[in-house]
PDB file of C-alpha atoms in Angstrom:
ATOM      1  CA  MET B   1     147.309 308.890  43.908  1.00 94.00           C
ATOM      2  CA  LYS B   2     145.631 306.444  46.270  1.00 96.00           C
ATOM      3  CA  ARG B   3     141.898 305.749  46.259  1.00 96.00           C
ATOM      4  CA  LEU B   4     140.552 305.546  49.804  1.00 96.00           C
ATOM      5  CA  GLU B   5     138.024 303.002  51.032  1.00 94.00           C
ATOM      6  CA  THR B   6     135.698 305.731  52.304  1.00 94.00           C
ATOM      7  CA  GLU B   7     133.357 307.501  49.873  1.00 94.00           C
ATOM      8  CA  TRP B   8     131.603 310.832  50.348  1.00 94.00           C
ATOM      9  CA  GLN B   9     128.022 311.182  49.099  1.00 93.00           C
ATOM     10  CA  GLY B  10     128.679 308.453  46.542  1.00 93.00           C
ATOM     11  CA  GLN B  11     131.855 310.077  45.244  1.00 95.00           C
ATOM     12  CA  PRO B  12     135.324 308.498  45.447  1.00 97.00           C
ATOM     13  CA  LEU B  13     137.913 309.980  47.779  1.00 98.00           C
ATOM     14  CA  PHE B  14     141.624 310.130  47.025  1.00 98.00           C
ATOM     15  CA  GLN B  15     144.875 310.981  48.775  1.00 99.00           C
ATOM     16  CA  ILE B  16     147.478 312.570  46.509  1.00 99.00           C
ATOM     17  CA  THR B  17     151.111 312.621  47.649  1.00 98.00           C
ATOM     18  CA  LEU B  18     153.489 315.286  46.339  1.00 99.00           C
ATOM     19  CA  SER B  19     157.226 314.847  46.837  1.00 98.00           C
ATOM     20  CA  SER B  20     160.426 316.806  46.361  1.00 98.00           C
ATOM     21  CA  ASP B  21     163.992 316.288  47.501  1.00 97.00           C
ATOM     22  CA  GLN B  22     163.136 318.288  50.648  1.00 98.00           C
ATOM     23  CA  MET B  23     159.482 317.731  51.527  1.00 98.00           C
ATOM     24  CA  GLN B  24     156.453 315.484  51.221  1.00 98.00           C
ATOM     25  CA  VAL B  25     152.870 316.766  51.113  1.00 98.00           C
ATOM     26  CA  ASP B  26     149.571 314.839  51.291  1.00 99.00           C
ATOM     27  CA  VAL B  27     146.411 316.350  49.797  1.00 99.00           C
ATOM     28  CA  LEU B  28     142.849 314.990  49.903  1.00 99.00           C
ATOM     29  CA  ASN B  29     140.293 315.659  47.188  1.00 99.00           C
ATOM     30  CA  LEU B  30     137.711 315.962  50.005  1.00 99.00           C
ATOM     31  CA  GLY B  31     137.680 319.678  50.714  1.00 98.00           C
ATOM     32  CA  ALA B  32     140.965 320.026  48.792  1.00 99.00           C
ATOM     33  CA  VAL B  33     142.452 319.417  52.247  1.00 99.00           C
ATOM     34  CA  LEU B  34     146.143 319.950  52.953  1.00 99.00           C
ATOM     35  CA  GLN B  35     146.486 316.899  55.203  1.00 99.00           C
ATOM     36  CA  ARG B  36     150.211 316.652  55.823  1.00 98.00           C
ATOM     37  CA  ILE B  37     153.480 318.554  55.309  1.00 98.00           C
ATOM     38  CA  ALA B  38     156.691 316.860  56.399  1.00 98.00           C
ATOM     39  CA  TRP B  39     160.390 317.254  55.830  1.00 97.00           C
ATOM     40  CA  ALA B  40     161.773 314.448  53.672  1.00 94.00           C
ATOM     41  CA  GLY B  41     162.625 311.441  55.811  1.00 91.00           C
ATOM     42  CA  GLN B  42     160.735 312.748  58.861  1.00 93.00           C
ATOM     43  CA  ASN B  43     157.330 311.777  60.245  1.00 92.00           C
ATOM     44  CA  HIS B  44     156.325 314.958  62.106  1.00 95.00           C
ATOM     45  CA  ASN B  45     153.409 316.735  60.422  1.00 98.00           C
ATOM     46  CA  LEU B  46     154.110 320.481  60.290  1.00 98.00           C
ATOM     47  CA  CYS B  47     150.393 321.250  59.847  1.00 98.00           C
ATOM     48  CA  LEU B  48     147.507 319.913  61.925  1.00 97.00           C
ATOM     49  CA  GLY B  49     145.846 317.001  60.198  1.00 96.00           C
ATOM     50  CA  TYR B  50     143.968 313.803  60.945  1.00 97.00           C
ATOM     51  CA  PRO B  51     145.816 310.569  60.063  1.00 95.00           C
ATOM     52  CA  THR B  52     142.712 309.049  58.426  1.00 96.00           C
ATOM     53  CA  VAL B  53     140.025 310.486  56.167  1.00 97.00           C
ATOM     54  CA  ASP B  54     136.942 309.788  58.329  1.00 97.00           C
ATOM     55  CA  PRO B  55     137.286 312.855  60.639  1.00 98.00           C
ATOM     56  CA  TYR B  56     137.360 315.072  57.543  1.00 98.00           C
ATOM     57  CA  LEU B  57     133.772 314.048  56.743  1.00 98.00           C
ATOM     58  CA  THR B  58     132.703 316.554  59.414  1.00 97.00           C
ATOM     59  CA  ASN B  59     135.981 318.417  60.132  1.00 97.00           C
ATOM     60  CA  PRO B  60     134.514 320.974  62.574  1.00 95.00           C
ATOM     61  CA  GLY B  61     137.802 322.900  62.793  1.00 95.00           C
ATOM     62  CA  LYS B  62     138.189 322.948  58.981  1.00 97.00           C
ATOM     63  CA  LEU B  63     141.722 321.561  59.399  1.00 98.00           C
ATOM     64  CA  GLY B  64     143.635 322.121  56.168  1.00 98.00           C
ATOM     65  CA  ALA B  65     140.476 322.652  54.127  1.00 98.00           C
ATOM     66  CA  ILE B  66     139.807 325.102  51.322  1.00 98.00           C
ATOM     67  CA  VAL B  67     136.807 327.084  52.588  1.00 98.00           C
ATOM     68  CA  GLY B  68     134.209 329.130  50.717  1.00 96.00           C
ATOM     69  CA  ARG B  69     132.307 330.298  48.796  1.00 96.00           C
ATOM     70  CA  TYR B  70     132.954 332.995  51.332  1.00 97.00           C
ATOM     71  CA  ALA B  71     135.620 332.508  53.990  1.00 96.00           C
ATOM     72  CA  ASN B  72     135.006 334.120  57.378  1.00 96.00           C
ATOM     73  CA  ARG B  73     131.679 335.667  58.371  1.00 97.00           C
ATOM     74  CA  ILE B  74     128.892 337.455  56.522  1.00 97.00           C
ATOM     75  CA  ASN B  75     126.951 339.666  58.926  1.00 97.00           C
ATOM     76  CA  GLN B  76     123.420 338.399  59.594  1.00 98.00           C
ATOM     77  CA  ALA B  77     123.929 335.916  56.729  1.00 98.00           C
ATOM     78  CA  GLN B  78     122.629 338.396  54.171  1.00 98.00           C
ATOM     79  CA  ALA B  79     123.951 340.830  51.579  1.00 98.00           C
ATOM     80  CA  LEU B  80     122.972 342.902  48.553  1.00 98.00           C
ATOM     81  CA  VAL B  81     124.344 341.638  45.241  1.00 98.00           C
ATOM     82  CA  ASP B  82     123.562 343.793  42.199  1.00 95.00           C
ATOM     83  CA  GLY B  83     120.812 345.453  44.207  1.00 96.00           C
ATOM     84  CA  VAL B  84     119.156 342.147  45.095  1.00 98.00           C
ATOM     85  CA  SER B  85     118.989 340.982  48.715  1.00 98.00           C
ATOM     86  CA  TYR B  86     120.192 337.426  49.303  1.00 98.00           C
ATOM     87  CA  LYS B  87     119.871 335.338  52.456  1.00 98.00           C
ATOM     88  CA  PHE B  88     122.627 332.799  53.067  1.00 98.00           C
ATOM     89  CA  ASP B  89     122.923 329.763  55.320  1.00 98.00           C
ATOM     90  CA  ALA B  90     123.266 330.964  58.941  1.00 98.00           C
ATOM     91  CA  ASN B  91     125.630 328.424  60.506  1.00 97.00           C
ATOM     92  CA  ASN B  92     127.428 330.651  63.045  1.00 96.00           C
ATOM     93  CA  GLY B  93     124.694 332.092  65.211  1.00 96.00           C
ATOM     94  CA  ALA B  94     122.977 334.685  63.033  1.00 97.00           C
ATOM     95  CA  HIS B  95     125.935 334.825  60.627  1.00 98.00           C
ATOM     96  CA  CYS B  96     127.156 332.805  57.648  1.00 98.00           C
ATOM     97  CA  LEU B  97     130.620 331.314  58.269  1.00 98.00           C
ATOM     98  CA  HIS B  98     132.840 329.981  55.458  1.00 97.00           C
ATOM     99  CA  GLY B  99     129.932 329.872  53.004  1.00 97.00           C
ATOM    100  CA  GLY B 100     127.543 327.863  55.165  1.00 97.00           C
ATOM    101  CA  ARG B 101     127.201 324.292  56.370  1.00 96.00           C
ATOM    102  CA  GLU B 102     128.092 322.834  52.975  1.00 96.00           C
ATOM    103  CA  THR B 103     131.334 324.755  52.593  1.00 96.00           C
ATOM    104  CA  LEU B 104     133.866 323.863  49.901  1.00 97.00           C
ATOM    105  CA  GLY B 105     135.796 322.129  52.668  1.00 97.00           C
ATOM    106  CA  LEU B 106     133.109 319.419  52.829  1.00 97.00           C
ATOM    107  CA  ARG B 107     132.781 318.740  49.091  1.00 97.00           C
ATOM    108  CA  ALA B 108     134.571 316.110  47.016  1.00 98.00           C
ATOM    109  CA  PHE B 109     136.645 317.751  44.288  1.00 98.00           C
ATOM    110  CA  ASP B 110     137.364 316.156  40.920  1.00 98.00           C
ATOM    111  CA  VAL B 111     141.049 315.406  40.304  1.00 98.00           C
ATOM    112  CA  LEU B 112     141.712 316.990  36.907  1.00 99.00           C
ATOM    113  CA  GLU B 113     145.422 316.193  36.750  1.00 98.00           C
ATOM    114  CA  HIS B 114     148.241 315.123  39.008  1.00 98.00           C
ATOM    115  CA  SER B 115     151.916 314.254  39.021  1.00 98.00           C
ATOM    116  CA  GLY B 116     154.551 313.612  41.648  1.00 97.00           C
ATOM    117  CA  SER B 117     154.821 317.347  42.287  1.00 98.00           C
ATOM    118  CA  HIS B 118     151.370 318.848  41.605  1.00 99.00           C
ATOM    119  CA  VAL B 119     147.627 318.251  41.620  1.00 99.00           C
ATOM    120  CA  VAL B 120     144.742 320.233  40.103  1.00 99.00           C
ATOM    121  CA  LEU B 121     141.344 319.887  41.809  1.00 99.00           C
ATOM    122  CA  PHE B 122     137.962 321.126  40.549  1.00 99.00           C
ATOM    123  CA  GLN B 123     134.569 321.726  42.142  1.00 98.00           C
ATOM    124  CA  ARG B 124     131.352 323.227  40.742  1.00 98.00           C
ATOM    125  CA  MET B 125     128.957 324.881  43.178  1.00 98.00           C
ATOM    126  CA  PRO B 126     125.457 325.261  41.703  1.00 98.00           C
ATOM    127  CA  ASP B 127     123.466 328.476  41.516  1.00 98.00           C
ATOM    128  CA  GLY B 128     121.622 329.045  44.797  1.00 98.00           C
ATOM    129  CA  HIS B 129     123.841 326.725  46.823  1.00 98.00           C
ATOM    130  CA  MET B 130     123.778 327.936  50.450  1.00 98.00           C
ATOM    131  CA  GLY B 131     121.860 330.958  49.108  1.00 98.00           C
ATOM    132  CA  PHE B 132     124.603 332.361  46.843  1.00 98.00           C
ATOM    133  CA  PRO B 133     123.794 333.476  43.297  1.00 98.00           C
ATOM    134  CA  GLY B 134     125.589 332.047  40.274  1.00 98.00           C
ATOM    135  CA  THR B 135     127.141 328.734  39.340  1.00 99.00           C
ATOM    136  CA  LEU B 136     130.702 328.906  40.663  1.00 99.00           C
ATOM    137  CA  ASP B 137     133.573 326.857  39.225  1.00 99.00           C
ATOM    138  CA  VAL B 138     136.593 326.520  41.523  1.00 99.00           C
ATOM    139  CA  TRP B 139     140.083 325.249  40.674  1.00 99.00           C
ATOM    140  CA  VAL B 140     142.683 324.549  43.375  1.00 99.00           C
ATOM    141  CA  THR B 141     146.267 323.725  42.399  1.00 99.00           C
ATOM    142  CA  TYR B 142     148.900 322.486  44.828  1.00 99.00           C
ATOM    143  CA  ARG B 143     152.475 322.513  43.511  1.00 99.00           C
ATOM    144  CA  LEU B 144     155.583 321.436  45.438  1.00 99.00           C
ATOM    145  CA  GLN B 145     159.035 322.623  44.368  1.00 98.00           C
ATOM    146  CA  GLY B 146     161.866 321.983  46.809  1.00 98.00           C
ATOM    147  CA  ALA B 147     160.715 323.426  50.139  1.00 98.00           C
ATOM    148  CA  THR B 148     158.118 325.705  48.509  1.00 98.00           C
ATOM    149  CA  LEU B 149     154.443 324.725  48.424  1.00 99.00           C
ATOM    150  CA  GLY B 150     152.305 326.831  46.091  1.00 98.00           C
ATOM    151  CA  ILE B 151     148.525 326.987  46.462  1.00 98.00           C
ATOM    152  CA  ASP B 152     146.696 328.613  43.554  1.00 98.00           C
ATOM    153  CA  ILE B 153     142.936 329.187  43.917  1.00 98.00           C
ATOM    154  CA  ARG B 154     140.840 330.399  40.988  1.00 98.00           C
ATOM    155  CA  ALA B 155     137.084 330.780  40.638  1.00 99.00           C
ATOM    156  CA  LYS B 156     134.671 331.786  37.882  1.00 99.00           C
ATOM    157  CA  SER B 157     130.965 332.555  38.231  1.00 99.00           C
ATOM    158  CA  ASP B 158     128.301 332.888  35.540  1.00 98.00           C
ATOM    159  CA  ALA B 159     126.624 335.674  37.561  1.00 98.00           C
ATOM    160  CA  THR B 160     127.628 338.487  39.886  1.00 98.00           C
ATOM    161  CA  THR B 161     128.206 336.914  43.276  1.00 98.00           C
ATOM    162  CA  LEU B 162     130.253 336.992  46.481  1.00 98.00           C
ATOM    163  CA  CYS B 163     133.439 334.950  46.450  1.00 98.00           C
ATOM    164  CA  ASN B 164     136.232 334.830  49.046  1.00 97.00           C
ATOM    165  CA  ILE B 165     138.036 331.472  49.089  1.00 98.00           C
ATOM    166  CA  THR B 166     141.066 330.591  51.192  1.00 97.00           C
ATOM    167  CA  GLY B 167     143.038 327.801  52.823  1.00 97.00           C
ATOM    168  CA  HIS B 168     142.314 327.019  56.482  1.00 98.00           C
ATOM    169  CA  SER B 169     145.499 325.306  57.684  1.00 98.00           C
ATOM    170  CA  TYR B 170     146.918 325.279  61.204  1.00 97.00           C
ATOM    171  CA  PHE B 171     150.651 324.898  61.839  1.00 98.00           C
ATOM    172  CA  ASN B 172     152.712 323.388  64.652  1.00 97.00           C
ATOM    173  CA  PHE B 173     156.391 323.010  63.848  1.00 97.00           C
ATOM    174  CA  THR B 174     157.553 321.351  67.084  1.00 95.00           C
ATOM    175  CA  GLY B 175     154.779 318.940  68.049  1.00 93.00           C
ATOM    176  CA  ALA B 176     154.414 320.604  71.464  1.00 93.00           C
ATOM    177  CA  PRO B 177     150.882 320.806  72.967  1.00 91.00           C
ATOM    178  CA  THR B 178     150.716 324.546  72.171  1.00 89.00           C
ATOM    179  CA  ILE B 179     152.466 326.908  69.755  1.00 92.00           C
ATOM    180  CA  THR B 180     152.775 329.828  72.179  1.00 89.00           C
ATOM    181  CA  ASP B 181     156.560 329.693  71.847  1.00 90.00           C
ATOM    182  CA  HIS B 182     156.442 329.942  68.048  1.00 95.00           C
ATOM    183  CA  GLN B 183     157.635 333.303  66.712  1.00 96.00           C
ATOM    184  CA  LEU B 184     155.310 335.198  64.360  1.00 96.00           C
ATOM    185  CA  GLN B 185     155.912 338.265  62.205  1.00 98.00           C
ATOM    186  CA  VAL B 186     153.253 339.918  60.023  1.00 98.00           C
ATOM    187  CA  ALA B 187     153.926 342.746  57.584  1.00 98.00           C
ATOM    188  CA  ALA B 188     151.001 344.851  58.808  1.00 98.00           C
ATOM    189  CA  SER B 189     150.464 347.677  61.286  1.00 97.00           C
ATOM    190  CA  GLU B 190     146.648 347.421  61.311  1.00 98.00           C
ATOM    191  CA  VAL B 191     143.925 344.826  61.813  1.00 97.00           C
ATOM    192  CA  LEU B 192     140.215 345.055  61.105  1.00 97.00           C
ATOM    193  CA  GLU B 193     138.276 345.976  64.235  1.00 96.00           C
ATOM    194  CA  VAL B 194     135.623 343.368  65.096  1.00 94.00           C
ATOM    195  CA  ASP B 195     132.691 343.123  67.482  1.00 94.00           C
ATOM    196  CA  GLU B 196     132.023 340.380  70.026  1.00 92.00           C
ATOM    197  CA  THR B 197     130.775 338.045  67.256  1.00 93.00           C
ATOM    198  CA  SER B 198     133.869 338.689  65.079  1.00 93.00           C
ATOM    199  CA  ILE B 199     132.038 340.872  62.554  1.00 95.00           C
ATOM    200  CA  PRO B 200     134.225 343.738  61.225  1.00 93.00           C
ATOM    201  CA  SER B 201     133.020 347.217  62.188  1.00 93.00           C
ATOM    202  CA  GLY B 202     134.519 348.788  59.072  1.00 90.00           C
ATOM    203  CA  ALA B 203     137.277 350.486  61.068  1.00 96.00           C
ATOM    204  CA  LYS B 204     140.947 349.592  61.257  1.00 96.00           C
ATOM    205  CA  MET B 205     142.858 349.331  64.524  1.00 96.00           C
ATOM    206  CA  ASN B 206     146.554 350.161  64.831  1.00 98.00           C
ATOM    207  CA  VAL B 207     148.338 347.251  66.486  1.00 95.00           C
ATOM    208  CA  THR B 208     151.503 349.074  67.583  1.00 96.00           C
ATOM    209  CA  GLY B 209     152.175 348.300  71.241  1.00 92.00           C
ATOM    210  CA  THR B 210     149.159 345.978  71.583  1.00 91.00           C
ATOM    211  CA  GLN B 211     148.955 342.205  71.994  1.00 89.00           C
ATOM    212  CA  PHE B 212     148.328 342.012  68.232  1.00 92.00           C
ATOM    213  CA  ASP B 213     151.637 343.679  67.339  1.00 94.00           C
ATOM    214  CA  PHE B 214     153.742 341.282  65.272  1.00 95.00           C
ATOM    215  CA  GLN B 215     155.460 343.878  63.106  1.00 97.00           C
ATOM    216  CA  THR B 216     158.701 342.391  64.407  1.00 96.00           C
ATOM    217  CA  PRO B 217     159.068 338.720  65.402  1.00 96.00           C
ATOM    218  CA  ALA B 218     157.283 337.977  68.685  1.00 93.00           C
ATOM    219  CA  ALA B 219     156.165 334.876  70.552  1.00 92.00           C
ATOM    220  CA  LEU B 220     152.505 333.883  70.302  1.00 89.00           C
ATOM    221  CA  ARG B 221     151.947 334.671  73.944  1.00 82.00           C
ATOM    222  CA  GLN B 222     151.579 337.746  76.111  1.00 69.00           C
ATOM    223  CA  ARG B 223     153.555 337.364  79.342  1.00 54.00           C
ATOM    224  CA  ASP B 224     152.974 333.617  79.616  1.00 62.00           C
ATOM    225  CA  HIS B 225     149.370 333.913  78.370  1.00 64.00           C
ATOM    226  CA  PRO B 226     148.361 333.029  74.798  1.00 67.00           C
ATOM    227  CA  VAL B 227     147.223 335.877  72.578  1.00 74.00           C
ATOM    228  CA  ASN B 228     143.472 335.645  71.915  1.00 82.00           C
ATOM    229  CA  ILE B 229     143.621 336.306  68.209  1.00 89.00           C
ATOM    230  CA  ASP B 230     141.206 335.812  65.308  1.00 92.00           C
ATOM    231  CA  HIS B 231     141.814 338.950  63.282  1.00 95.00           C
ATOM    232  CA  ASN B 232     142.388 340.056  59.708  1.00 96.00           C
ATOM    233  CA  TYR B 233     145.703 341.844  59.242  1.00 97.00           C
ATOM    234  CA  CYS B 234     145.640 344.589  56.595  1.00 98.00           C
ATOM    235  CA  VAL B 235     148.785 343.868  54.588  1.00 96.00           C
ATOM    236  CA  SER B 236     147.896 346.077  51.580  1.00 94.00           C
ATOM    237  CA  GLU B 237     145.108 348.233  50.130  1.00 92.00           C
ATOM    238  CA  GLY B 238     144.379 345.771  47.332  1.00 92.00           C
ATOM    239  CA  ARG B 239     145.704 342.795  45.425  1.00 92.00           C
ATOM    240  CA  THR B 240     149.382 342.929  44.517  1.00 95.00           C
ATOM    241  CA  GLU B 241     152.061 340.790  42.973  1.00 96.00           C
ATOM    242  CA  LEU B 242     153.041 337.767  45.044  1.00 96.00           C
ATOM    243  CA  ARG B 243     155.080 339.013  48.014  1.00 97.00           C
ATOM    244  CA  PRO B 244     156.031 337.802  51.523  1.00 98.00           C
ATOM    245  CA  ILE B 245     153.538 338.922  54.184  1.00 98.00           C
ATOM    246  CA  ALA B 246     154.211 336.727  57.234  1.00 98.00           C
ATOM    247  CA  TRP B 247     156.837 334.528  58.854  1.00 98.00           C
ATOM    248  CA  LEU B 248     156.414 331.778  61.454  1.00 98.00           C
ATOM    249  CA  SER B 249     159.216 329.892  63.179  1.00 98.00           C
ATOM    250  CA  GLY B 250     159.320 327.101  65.721  1.00 96.00           C
ATOM    251  CA  GLY B 251     162.097 324.682  66.559  1.00 94.00           C
ATOM    252  CA  ASP B 252     164.285 324.224  63.487  1.00 94.00           C
ATOM    253  CA  THR B 253     161.541 325.180  61.009  1.00 97.00           C
ATOM    254  CA  ARG B 254     160.819 328.624  59.595  1.00 98.00           C
ATOM    255  CA  MET B 255     157.977 329.322  57.157  1.00 98.00           C
ATOM    256  CA  GLU B 256     157.650 332.344  54.903  1.00 99.00           C
ATOM    257  CA  LEU B 257     154.102 333.007  53.710  1.00 98.00           C
ATOM    258  CA  ALA B 258     153.647 334.897  50.454  1.00 98.00           C
ATOM    259  CA  SER B 259     150.314 336.050  49.016  1.00 98.00           C
ATOM    260  CA  THR B 260     148.703 338.320  46.443  1.00 97.00           C
ATOM    261  CA  GLU B 261     145.809 339.221  48.759  1.00 96.00           C
ATOM    262  CA  PRO B 262     145.229 342.380  50.868  1.00 96.00           C
ATOM    263  CA  GLY B 263     144.342 340.600  54.108  1.00 96.00           C
ATOM    264  CA  LEU B 264     145.702 337.769  56.256  1.00 97.00           C
ATOM    265  CA  GLN B 265     143.486 336.102  58.853  1.00 97.00           C
ATOM    266  CA  VAL B 266     145.556 335.004  61.863  1.00 95.00           C
ATOM    267  CA  TYR B 267     143.836 332.576  64.224  1.00 93.00           C
TER     268      TYR B 267
END
């Protein structure tokens, strides 16, 4: 674990390197960011990441960050929780995106433990932060075994609240300017229908035969034009055991994504 020269709001920042016989992974405690994934002995970063920590102090694209309390958008930045109306930080037009301006991805986590193959990060979000009820404790564990990177996210609140935390990584396996030639497959026949501001309508849309159809491997383009995609794929009706839900390949690299969650946001 390397302490960085830059601090964030008076808190120390660290880069933690995980290694196996096949891969090397760099994690920052700022935003629990997944900064770098590389095959052993190679320099190419398989995920998008800045080479230094300073751009992560703002990180407008949330590259590699853990985002929350609530990933994606909350309509009109308000919701009823236990019959009480709460107003959240509106940072995406009228909506609340990724939990507001002070998302988890812009907070310095404590490093609870680390080794050459894993790191456990912790962050406490106070009651009322960005408008959300309850003090929320969040643990993020990265664990590297061979060519498998596990990301375990757990949270506990002392009050009923909204919580929807996820990783916000982008991938490029070849280093080309675009990934339109990458092949994607998603184990889902439906996506959530959204309006022009990306708020779900409550309906599901069948993707069969549309530009969003990745039920079998397909390039991330539609006749030489990139697919305009920022949609939640409905991979199950509820949480399940860990199972593969998506596959991405480019060049000589193929990634299998497994999850316990019912939805996968593809962007």
